[in-house]
Amino acid sequence: MPYRILAINPGSASTKIAVYNDEEPVFSQSIQHSAEELAQFASVIDQFEWRKGLIEKALTDNGIDIKSLSAVIGRGGIITPVESGVYEVNDALRHDLIHARMHHASNLGGLIAREIAEEAGVKSYIADPVVVDEMMPYARISGIPELPRESIFHALNQKAVARIFAKESGKRYEDLNLVVCHMGGGCTVSAHRRGRVIDTTNALDGCGPFSPERSGSLPPGPLIKLCFSGKYTEQELIRKVHGAGGLMAHLGTTSVPEALDRIMAHDLHAMLILRAMCYSIAKEIGAMSVALKGDVDAILLTGGIAHSKRVTDFIANHVDFIAPIYVYPGENELKALSENALAVLRGERQVHTYVSAVSDDPSSVNDTSRPSKLRDWLISANGQDDVVAKSLTAIRQYLRKWGPRK
């Protein structure tokens, strides 16, 4: 008997679901939500019962008996930072999804999965949520202690595409160094070193390249002045960063195909803005290659925007000196979710236990009265000091040959 898996991926304006018998898709549907329907809810979490009802109706209408399911898996939300993997939706995870620090539709994935799984008498999971955090400790530090860099990216699709590339290359994901770029409503660029994402941009609240609906990194001085100009409320400014920034702010659309059509009609402004977006993406790819010390096996471009050859060609022209480029258009997050659940059911992948935790405070790293993963990492990294010192000595000797600069 094949395993039957329900995968759930809630988005801002849709809820995508699919049912698989092992690897074979049985049914899939994208349930669209109009602005008028969403407006009746004060917050994302208030949409829970409504979206769950729509999913159950879609299953019933298509002859899918909930009792026939072997597992239910949902997209992970804004929870405590975790390592990559599959997590059962336990009470701690459920609590943190309900009381998430940021409102995001993905928070509903695990909650709906758990409710339907309980009705079916099976287990519920999430996999590779957007808060997968495998960053190097010093990649977290910004110039202001109160504003650390966070790992929030398209972990599910990036990890899935990286594994597809590894399989096609006849190698293990854990043996490769990759720069993976997801290009959709938000764009994230990440450095994958031997199966771990050691650095990444944060597409949720503005860090990295700008995208169809997000501002990306902004100049801090003018941003502060804008905040205190009295022209905008806090919510309006947040909306400018996430939802109404990027292409929307410049061109009044989030559609890359529409921007390309305007360029074909000799709209030079559209050309300028779209090229600027692609250029900002290329720069981040370069930055992530530095995180990998230039040892990059491949650059992978994925997401909906990767369907556009004009976009991928523009980016490739700027970064093809770094490593070979491979394009994986679109995203198949439902398939990736199902494959993770199937691997668990077959005993091929371990299930992690979710524990809500507080991140280490870098300023308290010297306080040995309490445990610190950050301190442990820094102490272990100290063992590499001899290698670093020898490298620096060789560089100094090389420079000394040329004498003082005049």
PDB file of N, CA, C and O in Angstrom, residues 164-198:
ATOM      1  N   ILE A 164      18.084  18.553  -5.779  1.00  0.00           N
ATOM      2  CA  ILE A 164      17.855  18.122  -7.166  1.00  0.00           C
ATOM      3  C   ILE A 164      19.135  18.260  -7.974  1.00  0.00           C
ATOM      4  O   ILE A 164      19.531  17.350  -8.719  1.00  0.00           O
ATOM      5  N   PHE A 165      19.809  19.420  -7.832  1.00  0.00           N
ATOM      6  CA  PHE A 165      21.063  19.628  -8.556  1.00  0.00           C
ATOM      7  C   PHE A 165      22.100  18.583  -8.153  1.00  0.00           C
ATOM      8  O   PHE A 165      22.814  18.036  -9.004  1.00  0.00           O
ATOM      9  N   ALA A 166      22.201  18.306  -6.857  1.00  0.00           N
ATOM     10  CA  ALA A 166      23.173  17.322  -6.377  1.00  0.00           C
ATOM     11  C   ALA A 166      22.903  15.948  -6.990  1.00  0.00           C
ATOM     12  O   ALA A 166      23.829  15.270  -7.454  1.00  0.00           O
ATOM     13  N   LYS A 167      21.622  15.556  -7.026  1.00  0.00           N
ATOM     14  CA  LYS A 167      21.257  14.256  -7.593  1.00  0.00           C
ATOM     15  C   LYS A 167      21.587  14.201  -9.075  1.00  0.00           C
ATOM     16  O   LYS A 167      22.137  13.203  -9.566  1.00  0.00           O
ATOM     17  N   GLU A 168      21.274  15.273  -9.805  1.00  0.00           N
ATOM     18  CA  GLU A 168      21.574  15.327 -11.238  1.00  0.00           C
ATOM     19  C   GLU A 168      23.083  15.304 -11.492  1.00  0.00           C
ATOM     20  O   GLU A 168      23.540  14.838 -12.547  1.00  0.00           O
ATOM     21  N   SER A 169      23.861  15.797 -10.533  1.00  0.00           N
ATOM     22  CA  SER A 169      25.316  15.859 -10.683  1.00  0.00           C
ATOM     23  C   SER A 169      25.999  14.585 -10.195  1.00  0.00           C
ATOM     24  O   SER A 169      27.233  14.465 -10.297  1.00  0.00           O
ATOM     25  N   GLY A 170      25.205  13.670  -9.632  1.00  0.00           N
ATOM     26  CA  GLY A 170      25.777  12.440  -9.107  1.00  0.00           C
ATOM     27  C   GLY A 170      26.575  12.658  -7.835  1.00  0.00           C
ATOM     28  O   GLY A 170      27.506  11.900  -7.531  1.00  0.00           O
ATOM     29  N   LYS A 171      26.214  13.701  -7.070  1.00  0.00           N
ATOM     30  CA  LYS A 171      26.927  14.020  -5.838  1.00  0.00           C
ATOM     31  C   LYS A 171      25.941  14.171  -4.686  1.00  0.00           C
ATOM     32  O   LYS A 171      24.729  14.239  -4.889  1.00  0.00           O
ATOM     33  N   ARG A 172      26.478  14.260  -3.484  1.00  0.00           N
ATOM     34  CA  ARG A 172      25.659  14.518  -2.309  1.00  0.00           C
ATOM     35  C   ARG A 172      25.575  16.023  -2.079  1.00  0.00           C
ATOM     36  O   ARG A 172      26.565  16.749  -2.258  1.00  0.00           O
ATOM     37  N   TYR A 173      24.389  16.485  -1.681  1.00  0.00           N
ATOM     38  CA  TYR A 173      24.213  17.896  -1.330  1.00  0.00           C
ATOM     39  C   TYR A 173      25.229  18.299  -0.267  1.00  0.00           C
ATOM     40  O   TYR A 173      25.783  19.405  -0.295  1.00  0.00           O
ATOM     41  N   GLU A 174      25.516  17.382   0.649  1.00  0.00           N
ATOM     42  CA  GLU A 174      26.427  17.666   1.751  1.00  0.00           C
ATOM     43  C   GLU A 174      27.892  17.761   1.306  1.00  0.00           C
ATOM     44  O   GLU A 174      28.762  18.081   2.113  1.00  0.00           O
ATOM     45  N   ASP A 175      28.170  17.481   0.036  1.00  0.00           N
ATOM     46  CA  ASP A 175      29.541  17.573  -0.484  1.00  0.00           C
ATOM     47  C   ASP A 175      29.739  18.770  -1.415  1.00  0.00           C
ATOM     48  O   ASP A 175      30.816  18.924  -2.001  1.00  0.00           O
ATOM     49  N   LEU A 176      28.720  19.618  -1.550  1.00  0.00           N
ATOM     50  CA  LEU A 176      28.764  20.710  -2.517  1.00  0.00           C
ATOM     51  C   LEU A 176      28.764  22.079  -1.841  1.00  0.00           C
ATOM     52  O   LEU A 176      28.220  22.248  -0.744  1.00  0.00           O
ATOM     53  N   ASN A 177      29.352  23.053  -2.523  1.00  0.00           N
ATOM     54  CA  ASN A 177      29.239  24.464  -2.149  1.00  0.00           C
ATOM     55  C   ASN A 177      28.431  25.167  -3.244  1.00  0.00           C
ATOM     56  O   ASN A 177      28.838  25.162  -4.407  1.00  0.00           O
ATOM     57  N   LEU A 178      27.309  25.755  -2.872  1.00  0.00           N
ATOM     58  CA  LEU A 178      26.383  26.332  -3.850  1.00  0.00           C
ATOM     59  C   LEU A 178      25.939  27.724  -3.420  1.00  0.00           C
ATOM     60  O   LEU A 178      25.798  27.998  -2.226  1.00  0.00           O
ATOM     61  N   VAL A 179      25.697  28.577  -4.411  1.00  0.00           N
ATOM     62  CA  VAL A 179      24.957  29.814  -4.175  1.00  0.00           C
ATOM     63  C   VAL A 179      23.589  29.607  -4.817  1.00  0.00           C
ATOM     64  O   VAL A 179      23.496  29.345  -6.022  1.00  0.00           O
ATOM     65  N   VAL A 180      22.537  29.688  -4.003  1.00  0.00           N
ATOM     66  CA  VAL A 180      21.174  29.458  -4.495  1.00  0.00           C
ATOM     67  C   VAL A 180      20.386  30.751  -4.374  1.00  0.00           C
ATOM     68  O   VAL A 180      20.379  31.388  -3.315  1.00  0.00           O
ATOM     69  N   CYS A 181      19.725  31.117  -5.458  1.00  0.00           N
ATOM     70  CA  CYS A 181      18.949  32.365  -5.497  1.00  0.00           C
ATOM     71  C   CYS A 181      17.504  32.053  -5.844  1.00  0.00           C
ATOM     72  O   CYS A 181      17.212  31.550  -6.931  1.00  0.00           O
ATOM     73  N   HIS A 182      16.595  32.322  -4.911  1.00  0.00           N
ATOM     74  CA  HIS A 182      15.154  32.182  -5.146  1.00  0.00           C
ATOM     75  C   HIS A 182      14.595  33.542  -5.529  1.00  0.00           C
ATOM     76  O   HIS A 182      14.746  34.520  -4.787  1.00  0.00           O
ATOM     77  N   MET A 183      13.930  33.605  -6.680  1.00  0.00           N
ATOM     78  CA  MET A 183      13.400  34.878  -7.187  1.00  0.00           C
ATOM     79  C   MET A 183      11.887  34.765  -7.366  1.00  0.00           C
ATOM     80  O   MET A 183      11.397  34.120  -8.293  1.00  0.00           O
ATOM     81  N   GLY A 184      11.165  35.387  -6.443  1.00  0.00           N
ATOM     82  CA  GLY A 184       9.714  35.426  -6.523  1.00  0.00           C
ATOM     83  C   GLY A 184       9.235  36.796  -6.079  1.00  0.00           C
ATOM     84  O   GLY A 184       9.873  37.804  -6.379  1.00  0.00           O
ATOM     85  N   GLY A 185       8.110  36.847  -5.344  1.00  0.00           N
ATOM     86  CA  GLY A 185       7.654  38.120  -4.792  1.00  0.00           C
ATOM     87  C   GLY A 185       8.719  38.730  -3.914  1.00  0.00           C
ATOM     88  O   GLY A 185       8.894  39.948  -3.859  1.00  0.00           O
ATOM     89  N   GLY A 186       9.445  37.861  -3.206  1.00  0.00           N
ATOM     90  CA  GLY A 186      10.648  38.239  -2.483  1.00  0.00           C
ATOM     91  C   GLY A 186      11.811  37.446  -3.044  1.00  0.00           C
ATOM     92  O   GLY A 186      11.618  36.349  -3.573  1.00  0.00           O
ATOM     93  N   CYS A 187      13.007  37.980  -2.950  1.00  0.00           N
ATOM     94  CA  CYS A 187      14.194  37.295  -3.470  1.00  0.00           C
ATOM     95  C   CYS A 187      15.168  37.025  -2.325  1.00  0.00           C
ATOM     96  O   CYS A 187      15.480  37.939  -1.560  1.00  0.00           O
ATOM     97  N   THR A 188      15.632  35.784  -2.214  1.00  0.00           N
ATOM     98  CA  THR A 188      16.658  35.465  -1.230  1.00  0.00           C
ATOM     99  C   THR A 188      17.836  34.789  -1.916  1.00  0.00           C
ATOM    100  O   THR A 188      17.665  33.975  -2.816  1.00  0.00           O
ATOM    101  N   VAL A 189      19.034  35.153  -1.493  1.00  0.00           N
ATOM    102  CA  VAL A 189      20.273  34.593  -2.020  1.00  0.00           C
ATOM    103  C   VAL A 189      21.044  34.009  -0.842  1.00  0.00           C
ATOM    104  O   VAL A 189      21.229  34.693   0.171  1.00  0.00           O
ATOM    105  N   SER A 190      21.480  32.754  -0.975  1.00  0.00           N
ATOM    106  CA  SER A 190      22.080  32.060   0.169  1.00  0.00           C
ATOM    107  C   SER A 190      23.331  31.296  -0.229  1.00  0.00           C
ATOM    108  O   SER A 190      23.449  30.811  -1.353  1.00  0.00           O
ATOM    109  N   ALA A 191      24.244  31.178   0.741  1.00  0.00           N
ATOM    110  CA  ALA A 191      25.469  30.398   0.572  1.00  0.00           C
ATOM    111  C   ALA A 191      25.277  29.044   1.246  1.00  0.00           C
ATOM    112  O   ALA A 191      25.136  28.969   2.470  1.00  0.00           O
ATOM    113  N   HIS A 192      25.260  27.979   0.441  1.00  0.00           N
ATOM    114  CA  HIS A 192      25.109  26.616   0.948  1.00  0.00           C
ATOM    115  C   HIS A 192      26.490  25.957   0.981  1.00  0.00           C
ATOM    116  O   HIS A 192      27.068  25.680  -0.072  1.00  0.00           O
ATOM    117  N   ARG A 193      27.014  25.720   2.170  1.00  0.00           N
ATOM    118  CA  ARG A 193      28.307  25.075   2.296  1.00  0.00           C
ATOM    119  C   ARG A 193      28.142  23.684   2.887  1.00  0.00           C
ATOM    120  O   ARG A 193      27.739  23.523   4.028  1.00  0.00           O
ATOM    121  N   ARG A 194      28.386  22.688   2.050  1.00  0.00           N
ATOM    122  CA  ARG A 194      28.325  21.296   2.487  1.00  0.00           C
ATOM    123  C   ARG A 194      27.020  20.969   3.219  1.00  0.00           C
ATOM    124  O   ARG A 194      27.011  20.389   4.297  1.00  0.00           O
ATOM    125  N   GLY A 195      25.898  21.386   2.635  1.00  0.00           N
ATOM    126  CA  GLY A 195      24.589  21.032   3.183  1.00  0.00           C
ATOM    127  C   GLY A 195      24.032  21.969   4.223  1.00  0.00           C
ATOM    128  O   GLY A 195      22.956  21.722   4.764  1.00  0.00           O
ATOM    129  N   ARG A 196      24.752  23.069   4.529  1.00  0.00           N
ATOM    130  CA  ARG A 196      24.272  24.027   5.513  1.00  0.00           C
ATOM    131  C   ARG A 196      24.298  25.429   4.920  1.00  0.00           C
ATOM    132  O   ARG A 196      25.249  25.791   4.218  1.00  0.00           O
ATOM    133  N   VAL A 197      23.270  26.221   5.222  1.00  0.00           N
ATOM    134  CA  VAL A 197      23.183  27.594   4.715  1.00  0.00           C
ATOM    135  C   VAL A 197      23.885  28.501   5.713  1.00  0.00           C
ATOM    136  O   VAL A 197      23.309  28.895   6.733  1.00  0.00           O
ATOM    137  N   ILE A 198      25.136  28.840   5.413  1.00  0.00           N
ATOM    138  CA  ILE A 198      25.971  29.563   6.377  1.00  0.00           C
ATOM    139  C   ILE A 198      25.738  31.068   6.342  1.00  0.00           C
ATOM    140  O   ILE A 198      26.137  31.788   7.253  1.00  0.00           O
TER     141      ILE A 198
END
